[in-house]
Each structure stands twice: as C-alpha cells, then as structure tokens.
Short mmCIF file of C-alpha atoms and ligand atoms in Angstrom, two decimals:
data_model
loop_
_atom_site.label_atom_id
_atom_site.label_comp_id
_atom_site.label_asym_id
_atom_site.label_seq_id
_atom_site.Cartn_x
_atom_site.Cartn_y
_atom_site.Cartn_z
CA MET A 1 -251.12 -191.58 -167.06
CA SER A 2 -250.28 -187.95 -167.88
CA LEU A 3 -247.95 -185.94 -165.64
CA LEU A 4 -250.94 -183.84 -164.58
CA ASP A 5 -252.83 -186.94 -163.46
CA ARG A 6 -249.77 -188.35 -161.70
CA LEU A 7 -249.27 -185.08 -159.83
CA LYS A 8 -252.94 -185.03 -158.81
CA ALA A 9 -252.72 -188.60 -157.53
CA GLN A 10 -249.55 -187.84 -155.60
CA ILE A 11 -251.04 -184.71 -154.02
CA ALA A 12 -254.27 -186.56 -153.14
CA GLN A 13 -252.17 -189.11 -151.29
CA ASP A 14 -249.33 -187.06 -149.77
CA GLY A 15 -250.63 -183.50 -149.66
CA PRO A 16 -249.71 -180.24 -151.40
CA ILE A 17 -246.27 -179.66 -152.92
CA GLY A 18 -244.15 -176.50 -153.07
CA VAL A 19 -243.73 -174.50 -156.25
CA PRO A 20 -240.10 -175.70 -156.75
CA GLU A 21 -241.11 -179.38 -156.72
CA PHE A 22 -243.96 -178.72 -159.15
CA PHE A 23 -241.64 -176.67 -161.39
CA THR A 24 -238.93 -179.32 -161.46
CA ARG A 25 -241.39 -182.11 -162.24
CA CYS A 26 -242.91 -180.08 -165.09
CA LEU A 27 -239.51 -179.43 -166.66
CA HIS A 28 -237.56 -182.58 -165.90
CA ASP A 29 -239.89 -185.48 -165.05
CA PRO A 30 -238.13 -188.35 -166.88
CA ARG A 31 -241.33 -189.54 -168.59
CA ASP A 32 -243.19 -186.31 -169.23
CA GLY A 33 -241.07 -183.27 -168.36
CA TYR A 34 -240.91 -180.47 -170.92
CA TYR A 35 -237.12 -180.54 -171.33
CA ALA A 36 -236.95 -184.32 -171.04
CA MET A 37 -239.52 -184.90 -173.78
CA ARG A 38 -240.49 -181.97 -175.95
CA PRO A 39 -238.36 -178.85 -175.73
CA ASP A 40 -239.20 -176.80 -178.80
CA LEU A 41 -237.18 -173.61 -179.26
CA GLY A 42 -237.57 -171.35 -182.26
CA ALA A 43 -240.04 -169.37 -184.29
CA GLY A 44 -242.16 -172.44 -185.05
CA GLY A 45 -241.91 -173.83 -181.52
CA ASP A 46 -242.84 -172.67 -178.03
CA PHE A 47 -240.48 -169.75 -177.38
CA ILE A 48 -237.64 -167.82 -178.95
CA THR A 49 -234.42 -166.69 -177.32
CA ALA A 50 -231.88 -163.98 -178.17
CA PRO A 51 -229.44 -166.23 -180.07
CA LEU A 52 -232.34 -167.35 -182.26
CA VAL A 53 -233.37 -163.75 -182.94
CA SER A 54 -230.01 -162.94 -184.52
CA GLN A 55 -226.49 -164.25 -185.01
CA MET A 56 -225.28 -160.88 -183.67
CA PHE A 57 -226.03 -161.97 -180.10
CA GLY A 58 -223.64 -164.94 -180.03
CA GLU A 59 -221.02 -163.13 -182.12
CA LEU A 60 -220.81 -160.23 -179.67
CA ILE A 61 -220.58 -162.62 -176.74
CA GLY A 62 -217.71 -164.22 -178.66
CA LEU A 63 -215.93 -160.85 -178.85
CA TRP A 64 -216.54 -160.35 -175.13
CA ALA A 65 -215.07 -163.80 -174.44
CA ILE A 66 -211.95 -163.12 -176.55
CA GLU A 67 -211.29 -159.88 -174.67
CA THR A 68 -211.91 -161.60 -171.32
CA TRP A 69 -209.46 -164.35 -172.30
CA THR A 70 -206.92 -161.67 -173.26
CA ARG A 71 -207.31 -160.02 -169.84
CA MET A 72 -206.87 -163.45 -168.22
CA GLY A 73 -203.37 -163.44 -169.72
CA ARG A 74 -204.19 -165.52 -172.82
CA PRO A 75 -204.06 -168.94 -171.10
CA SER A 76 -203.04 -171.67 -173.55
CA SER A 77 -205.91 -173.82 -172.30
CA PHE A 78 -209.21 -172.88 -170.69
CA ARG A 79 -212.67 -174.35 -170.36
CA LEU A 80 -215.26 -172.58 -172.50
CA VAL A 81 -218.46 -173.68 -170.76
CA GLU A 82 -222.03 -173.07 -171.82
CA MET A 83 -224.84 -174.05 -169.49
CA GLY A 84 -228.23 -174.74 -171.06
CA PRO A 85 -227.08 -174.37 -174.68
CA GLY A 86 -230.56 -174.85 -176.22
CA ASP A 87 -230.16 -175.77 -179.88
CA GLY A 88 -226.45 -174.81 -179.94
CA THR A 89 -226.87 -171.55 -181.86
CA LEU A 90 -225.19 -169.30 -179.30
CA MET A 91 -222.08 -171.48 -179.08
CA SER A 92 -221.93 -171.84 -182.86
CA ASP A 93 -222.04 -168.04 -183.36
CA LEU A 94 -219.58 -167.49 -180.49
CA LEU A 95 -217.06 -169.92 -182.01
CA ARG A 96 -217.41 -168.31 -185.44
CA ALA A 97 -216.55 -164.92 -183.93
CA GLY A 98 -213.71 -166.68 -182.09
CA LYS A 99 -211.97 -167.25 -185.44
CA LEU A 100 -210.87 -163.62 -185.22
CA GLU A 101 -208.36 -164.78 -182.61
CA PRO A 102 -207.06 -168.25 -183.58
CA ASP A 103 -205.10 -168.60 -180.31
CA PHE A 104 -208.37 -168.15 -178.39
CA LEU A 105 -210.04 -170.90 -180.40
CA ALA A 106 -207.06 -173.21 -180.03
CA ALA A 107 -207.05 -172.70 -176.26
CA ALA A 108 -210.81 -173.25 -175.82
CA GLU A 109 -211.94 -176.64 -174.56
CA VAL A 110 -215.70 -176.56 -175.12
CA TRP A 111 -217.96 -178.03 -172.44
CA LEU A 112 -221.76 -178.05 -172.65
CA VAL A 113 -223.80 -178.53 -169.48
CA GLU A 114 -227.17 -179.89 -170.56
CA VAL A 115 -229.82 -182.09 -168.96
CA SER A 116 -232.16 -182.45 -171.92
CA ALA A 117 -231.57 -185.50 -174.13
CA PRO A 118 -233.50 -184.10 -177.14
CA LEU A 119 -231.58 -180.80 -176.95
CA LYS A 120 -228.23 -182.63 -176.79
CA VAL A 121 -229.14 -184.18 -180.14
CA ARG A 122 -229.83 -180.73 -181.62
CA GLN A 123 -226.59 -179.35 -180.15
CA ALA A 124 -224.57 -182.21 -181.65
CA ALA A 125 -226.21 -181.63 -185.04
CA LYS A 126 -225.10 -177.99 -184.95
CA LEU A 127 -221.71 -178.28 -183.24
CA GLY A 128 -220.42 -181.71 -184.23
CA ASP A 129 -218.58 -183.85 -181.74
CA ALA A 130 -215.96 -181.29 -180.61
CA PRO A 131 -217.83 -180.28 -177.42
CA ARG A 132 -217.96 -182.50 -174.37
CA TRP A 133 -221.34 -182.91 -172.70
CA VAL A 134 -222.06 -183.17 -168.99
CA GLY A 135 -225.27 -182.90 -166.98
CA ARG A 136 -223.90 -180.78 -164.15
CA LEU A 137 -221.29 -178.07 -163.79
CA ASP A 138 -219.40 -180.06 -161.17
CA GLU A 139 -218.67 -182.71 -163.81
CA VAL A 140 -216.52 -180.20 -165.71
CA PRO A 141 -213.05 -180.95 -164.34
CA VAL A 142 -211.50 -178.30 -162.12
CA GLY A 143 -207.91 -177.17 -162.49
CA ALA A 144 -208.12 -174.80 -165.49
CA PRO A 145 -209.60 -171.31 -165.87
CA MET A 146 -213.09 -171.02 -167.24
CA ILE A 147 -215.19 -168.67 -169.31
CA LEU A 148 -218.83 -169.59 -168.78
CA VAL A 149 -221.89 -168.34 -170.62
CA ALA A 150 -225.53 -169.06 -169.75
CA ASN A 151 -228.43 -167.40 -171.55
CA GLU A 152 -231.89 -168.13 -170.17
CA LEU A 153 -230.70 -170.81 -167.77
CA LEU A 154 -231.40 -169.09 -164.43
CA ASP A 155 -235.07 -168.78 -165.41
CA CYS A 156 -235.24 -172.60 -165.56
CA LEU A 157 -234.19 -172.87 -161.91
CA PRO A 158 -237.20 -172.77 -159.58
CA ALA A 159 -238.13 -170.22 -156.93
CA ARG A 160 -240.14 -170.65 -153.74
CA GLN A 161 -243.04 -168.21 -153.50
CA PHE A 162 -244.11 -166.54 -150.28
CA VAL A 163 -247.37 -164.69 -149.75
CA ARG A 164 -247.81 -161.85 -147.26
CA ILE A 165 -250.67 -162.73 -144.94
CA LYS A 166 -252.16 -160.76 -142.09
CA ASP A 167 -249.70 -161.71 -139.40
CA GLY A 168 -246.61 -162.85 -141.36
CA TRP A 169 -245.84 -164.92 -144.40
CA ALA A 170 -247.08 -168.21 -145.84
CA GLU A 171 -245.59 -170.36 -148.60
CA ARG A 172 -247.52 -170.80 -151.83
CA VAL A 173 -248.14 -174.48 -152.50
CA ILE A 174 -250.00 -176.53 -155.10
CA GLY A 175 -252.83 -178.73 -153.93
CA LEU A 176 -256.22 -179.87 -155.18
CA GLY A 177 -259.23 -177.56 -155.51
CA GLU A 178 -262.83 -178.62 -154.83
CA ASP A 179 -263.22 -179.66 -158.47
CA GLY A 180 -260.20 -181.97 -158.17
CA ALA A 181 -258.02 -179.76 -160.40
CA LEU A 182 -254.63 -178.43 -159.28
CA ALA A 183 -254.97 -175.18 -157.35
CA PHE A 184 -252.70 -172.79 -155.50
CA GLY A 185 -252.96 -172.72 -151.74
CA LEU A 186 -251.02 -171.54 -148.72
CA ARG A 187 -248.98 -173.34 -146.11
CA GLY A 188 -248.11 -171.64 -142.84
CA LEU A 189 -244.44 -171.16 -142.19
CA GLY A 190 -244.45 -171.72 -138.47
CA LYS A 191 -241.48 -170.25 -136.74
CA SER A 192 -238.85 -171.96 -138.89
CA ALA A 193 -235.73 -169.85 -138.98
CA ASP A 194 -234.57 -171.11 -142.38
CA THR A 195 -237.36 -169.44 -144.32
CA PRO A 196 -235.56 -167.31 -146.87
CA ILE A 197 -237.90 -164.32 -146.96
CA PRO A 198 -235.96 -161.70 -148.87
CA ASP A 199 -235.19 -158.61 -146.89
CA LEU A 200 -237.79 -156.34 -148.44
CA LEU A 201 -239.81 -153.38 -147.35
CA ILE A 202 -243.09 -154.33 -145.72
CA GLN A 203 -245.35 -155.63 -148.48
CA PRO A 204 -249.13 -155.22 -148.57
CA GLU A 205 -251.20 -158.29 -147.74
CA GLY A 206 -251.46 -160.67 -150.70
CA SER A 207 -248.08 -159.69 -152.19
CA ILE A 208 -245.93 -162.52 -153.51
CA VAL A 209 -242.20 -162.53 -152.96
CA GLU A 210 -239.92 -165.09 -154.62
CA SER A 211 -236.70 -166.64 -153.42
CA SER A 212 -234.66 -169.10 -155.42
CA PRO A 213 -232.26 -171.28 -153.45
CA ALA A 214 -231.48 -173.08 -156.74
CA GLN A 215 -230.34 -169.91 -158.53
CA ALA A 216 -228.24 -168.86 -155.54
CA ALA A 217 -226.69 -172.34 -155.31
CA LEU A 218 -225.67 -172.23 -158.98
CA ALA A 219 -224.11 -168.79 -158.48
CA SER A 220 -222.16 -170.17 -155.51
CA ASP A 221 -220.94 -173.19 -157.50
CA ILE A 222 -219.77 -170.98 -160.34
CA ALA A 223 -218.14 -168.47 -157.97
CA HIS A 224 -216.31 -171.21 -156.12
CA ARG A 225 -214.67 -172.40 -159.34
CA LEU A 226 -213.82 -168.89 -160.50
CA ALA A 227 -212.19 -168.09 -157.18
CA ALA A 228 -210.14 -171.30 -157.32
CA ASP A 229 -209.25 -171.54 -161.03
CA GLY A 230 -209.81 -168.06 -162.48
CA GLY A 231 -212.05 -166.77 -165.25
CA ALA A 232 -215.48 -165.20 -165.60
CA ALA A 233 -219.12 -166.17 -166.07
CA LEU A 234 -221.71 -164.22 -168.01
CA LEU A 235 -225.33 -164.78 -166.95
CA ILE A 236 -228.07 -163.33 -169.15
CA ASP A 237 -231.76 -163.61 -168.43
CA TYR A 238 -235.00 -161.80 -167.90
CA GLY A 239 -235.25 -160.88 -164.31
CA ARG A 240 -235.00 -158.24 -161.64
CA ALA A 241 -232.01 -156.02 -160.99
CA ALA A 242 -233.22 -155.01 -157.51
CA PRO A 243 -235.35 -156.86 -154.94
CA GLU A 244 -239.05 -156.47 -155.70
CA ALA A 245 -242.27 -158.34 -155.08
CA GLY A 246 -244.23 -160.10 -157.81
CA ASP A 247 -245.39 -163.49 -159.05
CA THR A 248 -243.23 -164.26 -162.11
CA LEU A 249 -244.13 -167.94 -162.59
CA GLN A 250 -245.02 -168.26 -166.25
CA ALA A 251 -245.85 -171.10 -168.62
CA ILE A 252 -245.36 -170.61 -172.36
CA GLN A 253 -246.59 -172.86 -175.14
CA GLY A 254 -246.60 -171.92 -178.81
CA HIS A 255 -245.49 -168.36 -177.86
CA GLN A 256 -248.64 -167.91 -175.71
CA LYS A 257 -248.96 -167.66 -171.95
CA VAL A 258 -250.88 -170.67 -170.69
CA ASP A 259 -252.06 -171.80 -167.25
CA PRO A 260 -249.13 -173.57 -165.54
CA LEU A 261 -251.51 -175.72 -163.48
CA LYS A 262 -253.25 -177.12 -166.57
CA THR A 263 -250.21 -177.73 -168.78
CA ALA A 264 -247.75 -179.69 -166.63
CA GLY A 265 -244.92 -180.90 -168.86
CA LEU A 266 -246.49 -179.51 -172.03
CA ALA A 267 -245.24 -175.94 -171.68
CA ASP A 268 -241.97 -174.25 -170.79
CA LEU A 269 -242.09 -172.98 -167.22
CA THR A 270 -239.97 -170.08 -165.99
CA VAL A 271 -239.47 -167.63 -163.14
CA TRP A 272 -237.48 -164.43 -163.27
CA ALA A 273 -233.79 -164.57 -162.55
CA ASP A 274 -233.11 -163.01 -159.15
CA PHE A 275 -229.92 -161.12 -160.05
CA PRO A 276 -229.45 -159.40 -156.67
CA ALA A 277 -229.50 -162.80 -154.96
CA VAL A 278 -227.20 -164.32 -157.60
CA VAL A 279 -224.66 -161.51 -157.21
CA ALA A 280 -224.82 -161.70 -153.41
CA ALA A 281 -224.30 -165.48 -153.41
CA ALA A 282 -221.29 -165.15 -155.74
CA ARG A 283 -219.70 -162.50 -153.55
CA GLU A 284 -220.26 -164.59 -150.43
CA THR A 285 -218.40 -167.44 -152.12
CA GLY A 286 -215.33 -165.39 -152.94
CA ALA A 287 -215.90 -164.12 -156.47
CA LYS A 288 -216.43 -160.55 -157.61
CA ALA A 289 -219.80 -159.85 -159.22
CA GLY A 290 -221.93 -157.15 -160.77
CA PRO A 291 -222.88 -154.58 -161.80
CA ILE A 292 -226.22 -155.78 -163.17
CA ILE A 293 -226.72 -154.09 -166.55
CA THR A 294 -229.43 -154.41 -169.17
CA GLN A 295 -229.06 -156.50 -172.31
CA GLY A 296 -229.51 -153.26 -174.30
CA GLU A 297 -226.58 -151.63 -172.50
CA PHE A 298 -224.45 -154.75 -172.82
CA LEU A 299 -224.96 -155.29 -176.56
CA THR A 300 -224.72 -151.59 -177.37
CA ALA A 301 -221.41 -151.26 -175.54
CA LEU A 302 -220.09 -154.27 -177.48
CA GLY A 303 -220.92 -152.56 -180.79
CA ILE A 304 -224.12 -154.22 -181.94
CA GLU A 305 -225.17 -151.15 -183.94
CA ALA A 306 -221.98 -151.23 -186.02
CA ARG A 307 -222.37 -155.00 -186.50
CA ALA A 308 -225.97 -154.53 -187.68
CA GLN A 309 -224.82 -151.84 -190.10
CA ALA A 310 -222.15 -154.17 -191.52
CA LEU A 311 -224.67 -157.00 -191.98
CA ALA A 312 -227.15 -154.66 -193.66
CA THR A 313 -224.48 -153.30 -196.01
CA ALA A 314 -223.37 -156.81 -196.98
CA ARG A 315 -226.97 -157.87 -197.69
CA PRO A 316 -229.09 -154.81 -198.56
CA ASP A 317 -232.03 -157.13 -199.28
CA ARG A 318 -231.99 -158.08 -195.60
CA ALA A 319 -231.52 -154.59 -194.14
CA ASP A 320 -235.11 -154.39 -192.84
CA GLN A 321 -234.84 -157.79 -191.21
CA VAL A 322 -231.56 -156.86 -189.50
CA ALA A 323 -233.12 -153.60 -188.24
CA ARG A 324 -236.02 -155.55 -186.74
CA GLN A 325 -233.64 -158.03 -185.09
CA LEU A 326 -231.58 -155.18 -183.65
CA ASP A 327 -234.67 -153.57 -182.18
CA ARG A 328 -235.83 -156.87 -180.73
CA LEU A 329 -232.51 -157.42 -178.96
CA ILE A 330 -231.88 -153.91 -177.61
CA GLY A 331 -235.21 -152.01 -177.85
CA GLU A 332 -236.47 -150.80 -174.47
CA ALA A 333 -239.94 -152.15 -175.18
CA GLN A 334 -238.54 -155.51 -176.32
CA MET A 335 -235.68 -157.53 -174.79
CA GLY A 336 -233.36 -154.57 -174.20
CA ALA A 337 -234.56 -153.55 -170.75
CA LEU A 338 -236.28 -156.65 -169.33
CA PHE A 339 -233.21 -158.82 -169.93
CA LYS A 340 -230.26 -158.24 -167.63
CA VAL A 341 -226.62 -159.28 -167.75
CA ALA A 342 -224.44 -160.02 -164.74
CA CYS A 343 -220.85 -161.15 -164.65
CA LEU A 344 -219.28 -163.24 -161.91
CA THR A 345 -215.51 -163.02 -161.98
CA ALA A 346 -212.34 -164.23 -160.29
CA PRO A 347 -211.05 -161.69 -157.75
CA ASP A 348 -208.02 -160.79 -159.91
CA LEU A 349 -209.86 -160.27 -163.21
CA SER A 350 -211.63 -157.27 -164.77
CA PRO A 351 -213.72 -158.49 -167.71
CA PRO A 352 -214.85 -155.95 -170.32
CA LEU A 353 -217.89 -153.91 -169.23
CA PHE A 354 -217.60 -155.29 -165.69
CA GLU A 355 -214.48 -153.48 -164.53
CA ASP A 356 -216.48 -152.16 -161.55
CA ALA A 357 -217.31 -155.61 -160.15
CA THR A 358 -216.85 -155.81 -156.40
N1 LIG B 401 -229.35 -170.86 -173.93
C1 LIG B 401 -230.25 -171.28 -174.99
C2 LIG B 401 -231.44 -172.10 -174.48
C3 LIG B 401 -232.26 -171.52 -173.38
S1 LIG B 401 -233.57 -172.66 -172.90
C4 LIG B 401 -230.71 -170.09 -175.78
O1 LIG B 401 -230.46 -168.98 -175.36
O2 LIG B 401 -231.30 -170.28 -176.83
C5 LIG B 401 -232.93 -173.37 -171.41
C6 LIG B 401 -231.79 -174.33 -171.59
O3 LIG B 401 -231.34 -174.76 -170.28
C7 LIG B 401 -232.12 -175.60 -172.33
O4 LIG B 401 -230.98 -176.01 -173.05
C8 LIG B 401 -232.44 -176.56 -171.20
O5 LIG B 401 -232.42 -177.91 -171.55
C9 LIG B 401 -231.39 -176.18 -170.21
N2 LIG B 401 -231.65 -176.53 -168.81
C10 LIG B 401 -232.81 -176.42 -168.14
N3 LIG B 401 -232.66 -176.76 -166.84
C11 LIG B 401 -231.35 -177.10 -166.69
C12 LIG B 401 -230.55 -177.55 -165.61
N4 LIG B 401 -231.10 -177.72 -164.40
N5 LIG B 401 -229.23 -177.79 -165.82
C13 LIG B 401 -228.68 -177.61 -167.06
N6 LIG B 401 -229.39 -177.19 -168.13
C14 LIG B 401 -230.71 -176.95 -167.96
#
C-alpha cells in the first residue's frame, strides 16, 4: 500500500493529523519516505542546492571555517560537523579549501549527521571513510569545540501552521475531503496556553502563520553545545529574516512544484527556515546569534567575485558557465536574496562576518 493510501486509512480511522506529522511521514517514513527511499539531488533529479550549483559555495565556507578556527585559538582538535550533507559536495569542497591551512585540516574531526540511508551511500562515495556518521547531533560526542555547517537542513524540519479565523486562531490539519482524497482542514485551538502563535501584528482573516518547534529545538541543541564547548554554527537556508505571515509548505519533484497532498513520499517537502525564531532560541540557550544576512551578502563578503574571476581566468572556455553560477548564487532574483545565513556562536567568539552577534 502506498504512503498516500496508508495515510488515508490512518486518518479515516483516527482523524486528521497536523502538518508536522504529515511532513515527517512524507520525508522519513521508513518504507516510503522521500529521504528514506528516493532522495534525488542534482540537475537530473528533483532539486538543486547551492553546493551543486558551484564549487565556489563550499570553498568559501571552507575559508570562513578556517578563519573561525583561527579566531577560536587554533584548537589542535575540533569537531567539523555537517548536518544534512546531501551528496557530500559541500564537505568535499570545504575540505579542499581547507588544504590552504594544513593545521586546520589536521585538527578537523569530520562528523556527518544524516538520517537518509541512500544519501549516506552517496556521501561515502564522495568522501571516503574518513567522516563518522551519526543520525542525530547529540550522538556527536561533547567535550571538544565544534564548527557546524548546515545548508538546507532547517527547511526539512516541519512547521505547524495556524490560520487566522474570525475570533482567534485554528491549526491547519490534514484530513479527508468528500471525495476521499487528502484535504486541508482546521482544528480549533481551544484555550490551550502552549499554542505557539508567533507574536505578530494582527493578521487578516485567512492568513497563515507558521511556527516550527523542530527548528527552534535544533537551534537550542546547537547553542547548548556551543555554550559548553565553544565554536560556531553556520545555518544557510531559504527563509524569512523577520516574522511574517505566509504558507511556505512546498513539494518539489523534478524541479517542479507539485501538490503536497497528492505526492506523499514522492516529492521533497519543505517549509521556510524561521530565522528569527532560530536566533531567539539560540540566544535563550546561552549562545550568541545573528545578524541574519543574505546569501548574496555572505558570499560577496567572502570574496566570491574574485574566486569566480580566478576560475574564469584558469578556464576561459568555462567563463560563461562560471558567470551564470555566480549569478545563481548571489543574484537578487535568484538565490542571493531569498537565502539567508545566520551564525550561532559561543559567547566568547566573534566569527568572520558575524562580529555583531549578540
Ligand atoms: N546540505 C545538502 C543537502 C540538502 S537536502 C546540500 O546543500 O546540497 C537536506 C539534507 O538534510 C539531506 O541530506 C537529508 O537527508 C538531510 N535531512 C533531512 N532531515 C534530516 C534530519 N531530521 N536530520 C538530519 N538530516 C536530515
């Protein structure tokens, strides 16, 4: 029975489910979840990410990591952690840039946090057996400083969705429509005090506001370690830099938007990263965090234009391709403005570009 049919049967028996439960089943159901069974990153697959657009992305993050390590006092051992490493391209490019500073490479103990069995196979093919793999951040041993990188991981962590109704808010749920297909519906919130409605201006009726306990919990976990052991974490994703309303649940298959309720487990499912909530959760847990900058600002400040120029000079036949990649990564109409970068950092550290973290 397909995941869609199993979800329908479950809902027919037990009633509607929240968006986070639906989201998690679609991505991680052991028999049919997208990441469990058929994650397909790349130009010929379902979606493309910044490291797959160009090697420049991972290389510049490598330079950022070397400088961060230097400002940490050049520890002789630290955990270099990537969460959600995809096909391993970002880490591979980061480590190649790391060769510029052999002491950095020698000190780095590489840990990959990954839940997807098929992607672990792709990561091992690219990175060999030097990394250690775990399924959760808390399985990376504490007791050493950490530099953590996660690109497009927050968007895999689900959000609850709340809808403004006449006299308050209701939660968006997934039930069965009259035709027996999955359909969105509403569940009253009652008076429960734990409803995490973000503190927003009054929204017009029908507005959707998202709140992601899972993203905030990850930020807290990371912040807790940074406060205890030192280091910094770079989180990159498409998302909001200030609280705002909007339904950002999106399913992508073969680079096309598809209906999430018809494609359970067959498509990648994402929500926007909620950077204000991530930064707030990190600060509450004792780390410094922020500011939230755009990917365009981040890569430009790290020198992506000079790097593109060097690549184009080395391979004039590829100059046009490099120019297109550069525009894709930093162009305002492309990934440059929609994608944001936030840094969580130990209270005593000032990583490059995030010296103003508070
Ligand atoms: N960072 C990569 C891949 C992004 S796709 C890139 O930029 O190309 C999302 C990645 O996060 C995949 O590796 C996926 O398997 C992983 N992932 C999804 N949910 C996760 C979770 N709950 N914990 C750890 N990794 C997760």
